[in-house]
PDB file of C-alpha atoms in Angstrom:
ATOM      1  CA  GLY A 201      76.068-101.794 -67.129  1.00 34.00           C
ATOM      2  CA  GLU A 202      74.217-103.627 -69.785  1.00 34.00           C
ATOM      3  CA  SER A 203      71.508-102.307 -72.029  1.00 36.00           C
ATOM      4  CA  VAL A 204      69.043-104.409 -73.878  1.00 36.00           C
ATOM      5  CA  GLY A 205      69.426-103.991 -77.626  1.00 38.00           C
ATOM      6  CA  LEU A 206      65.860-104.863 -78.570  1.00 47.00           C
ATOM      7  CA  HIS A 207      63.405-102.896 -80.614  1.00 61.00           C
ATOM      8  CA  LEU A 208      61.461-100.391 -78.627  1.00 75.00           C
ATOM      9  CA  PRO A 209      57.852-100.897 -77.555  1.00 88.00           C
ATOM     10  CA  THR A 210      55.487 -98.156 -78.618  1.00 92.00           C
ATOM     11  CA  LEU A 211      52.771 -96.305 -76.739  1.00 95.00           C
ATOM     12  CA  SER A 212      50.291 -94.311 -78.811  1.00 95.00           C
ATOM     13  CA  VAL A 213      48.044 -91.773 -77.142  1.00 96.00           C
ATOM     14  CA  GLN A 214      45.761 -88.931 -78.114  1.00 97.00           C
ATOM     15  CA  GLU A 215      46.723 -85.373 -77.327  1.00 97.00           C
ATOM     16  CA  GLY A 216      45.354 -84.420 -73.938  1.00 97.00           C
ATOM     17  CA  ASP A 217      45.312 -87.945 -72.570  1.00 97.00           C
ATOM     18  CA  ASN A 218      47.499 -89.039 -69.710  1.00 97.00           C
ATOM     19  CA  SER A 219      50.393 -91.356 -70.561  1.00 97.00           C
ATOM     20  CA  ILE A 220      51.956 -94.005 -68.381  1.00 97.00           C
ATOM     21  CA  ILE A 221      55.316 -95.466 -69.306  1.00 96.00           C
ATOM     22  CA  ASN A 222      56.618 -98.413 -67.355  1.00 94.00           C
ATOM     23  CA  CYS A 223      60.067 -99.721 -66.612  1.00 91.00           C
ATOM     24  CA  ALA A 224      61.347-102.767 -64.781  1.00 89.00           C
ATOM     25  CA  TYR A 225      64.799-102.643 -63.277  1.00 85.00           C
ATOM     26  CA  SER A 226      67.032-105.483 -62.296  1.00 81.00           C
ATOM     27  CA  ASN A 227      69.414-104.345 -59.593  1.00 81.00           C
ATOM     28  CA  SER A 228      67.796-104.463 -56.187  1.00 82.00           C
ATOM     29  CA  ALA A 229      70.734-102.447 -54.818  1.00 82.00           C
ATOM     30  CA  SER A 230      69.961 -99.480 -57.067  1.00 83.00           C
ATOM     31  CA  ASP A 231      68.915 -96.498 -55.028  1.00 85.00           C
ATOM     32  CA  TYR A 232      68.658 -93.755 -57.574  1.00 88.00           C
ATOM     33  CA  PHE A 233      66.518 -93.689 -60.707  1.00 90.00           C
ATOM     34  CA  ILE A 234      66.180 -91.257 -63.554  1.00 90.00           C
ATOM     35  CA  TRP A 235      63.823 -90.842 -66.470  1.00 93.00           C
ATOM     36  CA  TYR A 236      65.215 -89.453 -69.704  1.00 92.00           C
ATOM     37  CA  LYS A 237      63.504 -88.208 -72.838  1.00 95.00           C
ATOM     38  CA  GLN A 238      65.217 -88.658 -76.174  1.00 94.00           C
ATOM     39  CA  GLU A 239      63.982 -86.897 -79.252  1.00 94.00           C
ATOM     40  CA  SER A 240      64.961 -88.148 -82.672  1.00 90.00           C
ATOM     41  CA  GLY A 241      68.589 -87.455 -83.480  1.00 90.00           C
ATOM     42  CA  LYS A 242      69.372 -85.969 -80.082  1.00 92.00           C
ATOM     43  CA  GLY A 243      70.919 -87.083 -76.838  1.00 92.00           C
ATOM     44  CA  PRO A 244      68.783 -88.014 -73.830  1.00 91.00           C
ATOM     45  CA  GLN A 245      67.453 -85.202 -71.659  1.00 91.00           C
ATOM     46  CA  PHE A 246      66.849 -85.459 -67.947  1.00 89.00           C
ATOM     47  CA  ILE A 247      63.170 -85.372 -67.000  1.00 93.00           C
ATOM     48  CA  ILE A 248      62.878 -86.376 -63.377  1.00 94.00           C
ATOM     49  CA  ASP A 249      64.655 -88.468 -60.795  1.00 92.00           C
ATOM     50  CA  ILE A 250      63.728 -90.313 -57.637  1.00 94.00           C
ATOM     51  CA  ARG A 251      65.689 -91.807 -54.787  1.00 92.00           C
ATOM     52  CA  SER A 252      64.852 -95.123 -53.264  1.00 91.00           C
ATOM     53  CA  ASN A 253      63.668 -93.609 -50.004  1.00 93.00           C
ATOM     54  CA  MET A 254      60.683 -92.193 -51.883  1.00 95.00           C
ATOM     55  CA  ASP A 255      57.872 -93.889 -53.759  1.00 96.00           C
ATOM     56  CA  LYS A 256      56.540 -90.881 -55.621  1.00 97.00           C
ATOM     57  CA  ARG A 257      57.871 -87.646 -56.951  1.00 97.00           C
ATOM     58  CA  GLN A 258      56.107 -84.989 -58.979  1.00 97.00           C
ATOM     59  CA  GLY A 259      57.395 -82.491 -61.463  1.00 94.00           C
ATOM     60  CA  GLN A 260      55.703 -80.275 -63.965  1.00 92.00           C
ATOM     61  CA  ARG A 261      53.137 -82.518 -65.696  1.00 96.00           C
ATOM     62  CA  VAL A 262      55.223 -85.581 -64.828  1.00 98.00           C
ATOM     63  CA  THR A 263      55.106 -87.980 -61.916  1.00 98.00           C
ATOM     64  CA  VAL A 264      57.456 -90.844 -61.218  1.00 97.00           C
ATOM     65  CA  LEU A 265      56.352 -93.792 -59.117  1.00 97.00           C
ATOM     66  CA  LEU A 266      58.756 -96.289 -57.637  1.00 96.00           C
ATOM     67  CA  ASN A 267      57.810 -99.727 -56.380  1.00 94.00           C
ATOM     68  CA  LYS A 268      60.893-101.309 -54.903  1.00 91.00           C
ATOM     69  CA  THR A 269      59.088-104.489 -53.946  1.00 93.00           C
ATOM     70  CA  VAL A 270      58.585-105.480 -57.565  1.00 93.00           C
ATOM     71  CA  LYS A 271      61.438-103.351 -58.936  1.00 91.00           C
ATOM     72  CA  HIS A 272      59.154-101.272 -61.070  1.00 92.00           C
ATOM     73  CA  LEU A 273      59.291 -97.650 -62.094  1.00 92.00           C
ATOM     74  CA  SER A 274      56.683 -95.654 -63.981  1.00 95.00           C
ATOM     75  CA  LEU A 275      56.501 -92.237 -65.556  1.00 97.00           C
ATOM     76  CA  GLN A 276      53.160 -90.530 -65.799  1.00 98.00           C
ATOM     77  CA  ILE A 277      52.714 -87.603 -68.155  1.00 98.00           C
ATOM     78  CA  ALA A 278      49.591 -85.550 -67.668  1.00 97.00           C
ATOM     79  CA  ALA A 279      47.770 -83.925 -70.579  1.00 97.00           C
ATOM     80  CA  THR A 280      50.171 -85.346 -73.135  1.00 97.00           C
ATOM     81  CA  GLN A 281      51.148 -82.969 -75.918  1.00 96.00           C
ATOM     82  CA  PRO A 282      52.579 -83.599 -79.403  1.00 96.00           C
ATOM     83  CA  GLY A 283      55.908 -82.244 -78.142  1.00 96.00           C
ATOM     84  CA  ASP A 284      56.050 -85.149 -75.713  1.00 97.00           C
ATOM     85  CA  SER A 285      56.534 -87.548 -78.629  1.00 97.00           C
ATOM     86  CA  ALA A 286      59.935 -89.132 -78.043  1.00 96.00           C
ATOM     87  CA  VAL A 287      61.604 -92.197 -76.659  1.00 94.00           C
ATOM     88  CA  TYR A 288      61.631 -92.432 -72.882  1.00 95.00           C
ATOM     89  CA  PHE A 289      64.274 -94.336 -70.967  1.00 91.00           C
ATOM     90  CA  CYS A 290      64.557 -95.161 -67.337  1.00 91.00           C
ATOM     91  CA  ALA A 291      68.006 -95.479 -65.819  1.00 87.00           C
ATOM     92  CA  GLU A 292      69.129 -96.915 -62.523  1.00 83.00           C
ATOM     93  CA  ARG A 293      72.291 -96.083 -60.695  1.00 74.00           C
ATOM     94  CA  GLY A 294      73.358 -98.665 -58.178  1.00 63.00           C
ATOM     95  CA  SER A 295      76.948 -97.830 -58.865  1.00 60.00           C
ATOM     96  CA  TYR A 296      78.772 -95.148 -60.794  1.00 61.00           C
ATOM     97  CA  ILE A 297      77.508 -96.604 -64.042  1.00 69.00           C
ATOM     98  CA  PRO A 298      73.953 -95.792 -65.081  1.00 72.00           C
ATOM     99  CA  THR A 299      72.110 -98.719 -66.573  1.00 74.00           C
ATOM    100  CA  PHE A 300      69.438 -97.952 -69.119  1.00 79.00           C
ATOM    101  CA  GLY A 301      66.168 -99.701 -69.546  1.00 78.00           C
ATOM    102  CA  ARG A 302      64.804-100.751 -72.877  1.00 78.00           C
ATOM    103  CA  GLY A 303      63.002 -97.528 -73.673  1.00 89.00           C
ATOM    104  CA  THR A 304      59.472 -96.797 -74.852  1.00 94.00           C
ATOM    105  CA  SER A 305      58.546 -94.803 -77.913  1.00 94.00           C
ATOM    106  CA  LEU A 306      55.687 -92.431 -77.114  1.00 96.00           C
ATOM    107  CA  ILE A 307      53.631 -91.236 -80.070  1.00 96.00           C
ATOM    108  CA  VAL A 308      51.127 -88.482 -79.442  1.00 96.00           C
ATOM    109  CA  HIS A 309      48.382 -88.049 -82.009  1.00 95.00           C
ATOM    110  CA  PRO A 310      46.851 -84.563 -82.378  1.00 90.00           C
TER     111      PRO A 310
ATOM    112  CA  GLY B  64      71.347 -78.456 -65.446  1.00 62.00           C
ATOM    113  CA  ALA B  65      74.924 -78.932 -66.499  1.00 75.00           C
ATOM    114  CA  VAL B  66      75.918 -78.734 -70.148  1.00 88.00           C
ATOM    115  CA  VAL B  67      77.758 -81.378 -72.105  1.00 93.00           C
ATOM    116  CA  SER B  68      78.840 -80.508 -75.603  1.00 94.00           C
ATOM    117  CA  GLN B  69      79.560 -83.206 -78.143  1.00 96.00           C
ATOM    118  CA  HIS B  70      81.249 -82.497 -81.445  1.00 96.00           C
ATOM    119  CA  PRO B  71      80.739 -83.066 -84.286  1.00 97.00           C
ATOM    120  CA  SER B  72      77.010 -83.686 -84.428  1.00 96.00           C
ATOM    121  CA  ARG B  73      77.312 -85.393 -87.785  1.00 97.00           C
ATOM    122  CA  VAL B  74      80.250 -86.826 -89.645  1.00 97.00           C
ATOM    123  CA  ILE B  75      80.642 -88.785 -92.843  1.00 97.00           C
ATOM    124  CA  CYS B  76      83.923 -90.524 -93.436  1.00 96.00           C
ATOM    125  CA  LYS B  77      85.411 -92.951 -95.882  1.00 97.00           C
ATOM    126  CA  SER B  78      85.930 -96.559 -94.981  1.00 97.00           C
ATOM    127  CA  GLY B  79      89.365 -97.104 -93.500  1.00 97.00           C
ATOM    128  CA  THR B  80      89.776 -93.642 -92.047  1.00 97.00           C
ATOM    129  CA  SER B  81      89.612 -92.647 -88.394  1.00 97.00           C
ATOM    130  CA  VAL B  82      87.148 -90.286 -86.782  1.00 98.00           C
ATOM    131  CA  LYS B  83      87.466 -88.440 -83.488  1.00 98.00           C
ATOM    132  CA  ILE B  84      84.454 -87.409 -81.439  1.00 98.00           C
ATOM    133  CA  GLU B  85      84.838 -84.926 -78.598  1.00 97.00           C
ATOM    134  CA  CYS B  86      82.796 -84.692 -75.446  1.00 96.00           C
ATOM    135  CA  ARG B  87      83.193 -81.631 -73.232  1.00 95.00           C
ATOM    136  CA  SER B  88      81.614 -80.732 -69.942  1.00 92.00           C
ATOM    137  CA  LEU B  89      81.209 -76.973 -70.158  1.00 92.00           C
ATOM    138  CA  ASP B  90      80.382 -75.919 -66.636  1.00 87.00           C
ATOM    139  CA  PHE B  91      81.412 -78.707 -64.330  1.00 86.00           C
ATOM    140  CA  GLN B  92      84.244 -81.128 -63.795  1.00 88.00           C
ATOM    141  CA  ALA B  93      83.442 -84.549 -65.122  1.00 85.00           C
ATOM    142  CA  THR B  94      85.291 -87.165 -63.166  1.00 85.00           C
ATOM    143  CA  THR B  95      83.624 -89.873 -65.184  1.00 87.00           C
ATOM    144  CA  MET B  96      82.465 -89.951 -68.761  1.00 91.00           C
ATOM    145  CA  PHE B  97      80.495 -92.637 -70.498  1.00 91.00           C
ATOM    146  CA  TRP B  98      80.354 -93.501 -74.170  1.00 95.00           C
ATOM    147  CA  TYR B  99      77.292 -95.115 -75.677  1.00 94.00           C
ATOM    148  CA  ARG B 100      76.318 -96.426 -79.038  1.00 95.00           C
ATOM    149  CA  GLN B 101      72.745 -96.450 -80.214  1.00 92.00           C
ATOM    150  CA  PHE B 102      71.227 -98.210 -83.210  1.00 89.00           C
ATOM    151  CA  PRO B 103      67.912 -97.016 -84.653  1.00 85.00           C
ATOM    152  CA  LYS B 104      64.941 -97.700 -82.407  1.00 81.00           C
ATOM    153  CA  GLN B 105      67.118 -99.353 -79.786  1.00 84.00           C
ATOM    154  CA  SER B 106      68.333 -98.483 -76.343  1.00 84.00           C
ATOM    155  CA  LEU B 107      71.683 -96.997 -75.456  1.00 88.00           C
ATOM    156  CA  MET B 108      74.445 -99.558 -75.300  1.00 90.00           C
ATOM    157  CA  LEU B 109      77.278 -98.657 -72.983  1.00 91.00           C
ATOM    158  CA  MET B 110      80.618 -98.993 -74.723  1.00 95.00           C
ATOM    159  CA  ALA B 111      83.045 -97.793 -72.102  1.00 94.00           C
ATOM    160  CA  THR B 112      83.505 -95.803 -68.947  1.00 90.00           C
ATOM    161  CA  SER B 113      86.390 -93.416 -68.628  1.00 89.00           C
ATOM    162  CA  ASN B 114      87.751 -91.786 -65.539  1.00 86.00           C
ATOM    163  CA  GLU B 115      89.991 -88.777 -65.803  1.00 83.00           C
ATOM    164  CA  GLY B 116      93.634 -89.696 -65.933  1.00 81.00           C
ATOM    165  CA  SER B 117      93.176 -93.438 -66.181  1.00 84.00           C
ATOM    166  CA  LYS B 118      92.486 -96.013 -68.849  1.00 88.00           C
ATOM    167  CA  ALA B 119      88.934 -96.546 -69.960  1.00 92.00           C
ATOM    168  CA  THR B 120      86.984 -99.597 -68.898  1.00 92.00           C
ATOM    169  CA  TYR B 121      85.392-101.243 -71.895  1.00 95.00           C
ATOM    170  CA  GLU B 122      82.231-103.292 -71.897  1.00 93.00           C
ATOM    171  CA  GLN B 123      82.384-106.866 -73.053  1.00 93.00           C
ATOM    172  CA  GLY B 124      82.488-107.149 -76.811  1.00 94.00           C
ATOM    173  CA  VAL B 125      83.775-103.613 -77.406  1.00 95.00           C
ATOM    174  CA  GLU B 126      87.190-103.576 -79.060  1.00 94.00           C
ATOM    175  CA  LYS B 127      89.434-101.169 -77.215  1.00 93.00           C
ATOM    176  CA  ASP B 128      91.844-100.915 -80.156  1.00 95.00           C
ATOM    177  CA  LYS B 129      88.970-100.017 -82.439  1.00 96.00           C
ATOM    178  CA  PHE B 130      87.359 -97.465 -80.154  1.00 97.00           C
ATOM    179  CA  LEU B 131      90.112 -95.434 -78.529  1.00 96.00           C
ATOM    180  CA  ILE B 132      89.026 -93.381 -75.565  1.00 95.00           C
ATOM    181  CA  ASN B 133      91.057 -90.635 -73.984  1.00 91.00           C
ATOM    182  CA  HIS B 134      90.015 -88.701 -70.892  1.00 88.00           C
ATOM    183  CA  ALA B 135      92.960 -86.440 -70.383  1.00 82.00           C
ATOM    184  CA  SER B 136      91.222 -83.683 -68.453  1.00 89.00           C
ATOM    185  CA  LEU B 137      88.223 -83.200 -66.226  1.00 89.00           C
ATOM    186  CA  THR B 138      86.332 -81.493 -69.023  1.00 92.00           C
ATOM    187  CA  LEU B 139      87.237 -83.460 -72.127  1.00 93.00           C
ATOM    188  CA  SER B 140      86.966 -87.026 -73.304  1.00 94.00           C
ATOM    189  CA  THR B 141      87.467 -88.199 -76.860  1.00 96.00           C
ATOM    190  CA  LEU B 142      86.360 -91.299 -78.721  1.00 97.00           C
ATOM    191  CA  THR B 143      88.311 -92.214 -81.837  1.00 97.00           C
ATOM    192  CA  VAL B 144      86.841 -94.778 -84.173  1.00 98.00           C
ATOM    193  CA  THR B 145      89.850 -96.210 -85.911  1.00 97.00           C
ATOM    194  CA  SER B 146      89.832 -97.726 -89.387  1.00 97.00           C
ATOM    195  CA  ALA B 147      86.106 -97.157 -89.618  1.00 97.00           C
ATOM    196  CA  HIS B 148      83.908 -99.506 -91.595  1.00 96.00           C
ATOM    197  CA  PRO B 149      80.279 -99.176 -92.674  1.00 96.00           C
ATOM    198  CA  GLU B 150      79.156-101.366 -89.766  1.00 95.00           C
ATOM    199  CA  ASP B 151      80.545 -98.729 -87.406  1.00 96.00           C
ATOM    200  CA  SER B 152      77.911 -96.313 -88.674  1.00 96.00           C
ATOM    201  CA  SER B 153      75.780 -95.448 -85.681  1.00 96.00           C
ATOM    202  CA  PHE B 154      74.731 -92.752 -83.236  1.00 96.00           C
ATOM    203  CA  TYR B 155      77.381 -92.234 -80.577  1.00 97.00           C
ATOM    204  CA  ILE B 156      76.475 -90.452 -77.356  1.00 96.00           C
ATOM    205  CA  CYS B 157      78.618 -89.359 -74.461  1.00 95.00           C
ATOM    206  CA  SER B 158      77.556 -88.506 -70.972  1.00 91.00           C
ATOM    207  CA  ALA B 159      79.426 -86.912 -68.126  1.00 90.00           C
ATOM    208  CA  SER B 160      79.102 -87.300 -64.418  1.00 83.00           C
ATOM    209  CA  ARG B 161      80.639 -85.674 -61.416  1.00 78.00           C
ATOM    210  CA  GLY B 162      81.444 -89.222 -60.447  1.00 64.00           C
ATOM    211  CA  GLN B 163      79.380 -89.288 -57.320  1.00 62.00           C
ATOM    212  CA  MET B 164      76.881 -92.034 -56.826  1.00 58.00           C
ATOM    213  CA  ASN B 165      73.232 -91.103 -56.970  1.00 56.00           C
ATOM    214  CA  THR B 166      73.708 -88.142 -59.216  1.00 65.00           C
ATOM    215  CA  GLU B 167      72.526 -87.775 -62.745  1.00 72.00           C
ATOM    216  CA  ALA B 168      74.713 -88.029 -65.780  1.00 79.00           C
ATOM    217  CA  PHE B 169      74.400 -85.274 -68.370  1.00 87.00           C
ATOM    218  CA  PHE B 170      74.292 -86.186 -72.030  1.00 91.00           C
ATOM    219  CA  GLY B 171      75.805 -84.696 -75.113  1.00 94.00           C
ATOM    220  CA  GLN B 172      73.677 -84.197 -78.178  1.00 95.00           C
ATOM    221  CA  GLY B 173      75.116 -87.236 -79.917  1.00 96.00           C
ATOM    222  CA  THR B 174      77.167 -87.778 -83.063  1.00 97.00           C
ATOM    223  CA  ARG B 175      75.735 -89.418 -86.136  1.00 97.00           C
ATOM    224  CA  LEU B 176      78.590 -91.294 -87.810  1.00 97.00           C
ATOM    225  CA  THR B 177      78.160 -92.534 -91.353  1.00 97.00           C
ATOM    226  CA  VAL B 178      80.953 -94.558 -92.911  1.00 97.00           C
ATOM    227  CA  VAL B 179      80.804 -94.827 -96.681  1.00 97.00           C
TER     228      VAL B 179
END
């Protein structure tokens, strides 16, 4: 797998707003996708996953949308809270090796 | 979810010394473990993949003699940074997987290595 070592894009939102974080993936054979949340100084935490036979999956306050046609994944966070401030990564698993997207830094302003 | 414990969480070492980082899966058998390196405000860069009982597979550009990986059991993998230099200072993260496709990998809490 190969990760892109570029600086992270940033999304700033107000507390209570909905947030949408986007991710483009490269491997059309990938059939399993995961969103992770990484807080400063910590390892990534699993948020939600989706398999390629679905185009939408909902969790608590989070929804993942998958568009296989354009190889695009999004994470929607409802009623964003200051505790949601973190870096969010998407990962695809077309093989045993998860491949991470670039990541987006979410900043929630109170 | 499953628990992966990484130790130490922080380490400071002198240039030229070696540092060992441990990654343990506490409640499941990890057939495969992954080691990542992360620079500030950047994504995770895969360094190597290790399968229990076999040699690790290193990503292009990662020196296998510099970053020694051992995966001797289904619950433990170690990364040893040999002859560390200041440019090796980074955040190192392991993850563990049951090795099946289409299953999530569980991450350790990361190790902040500072070489002085």
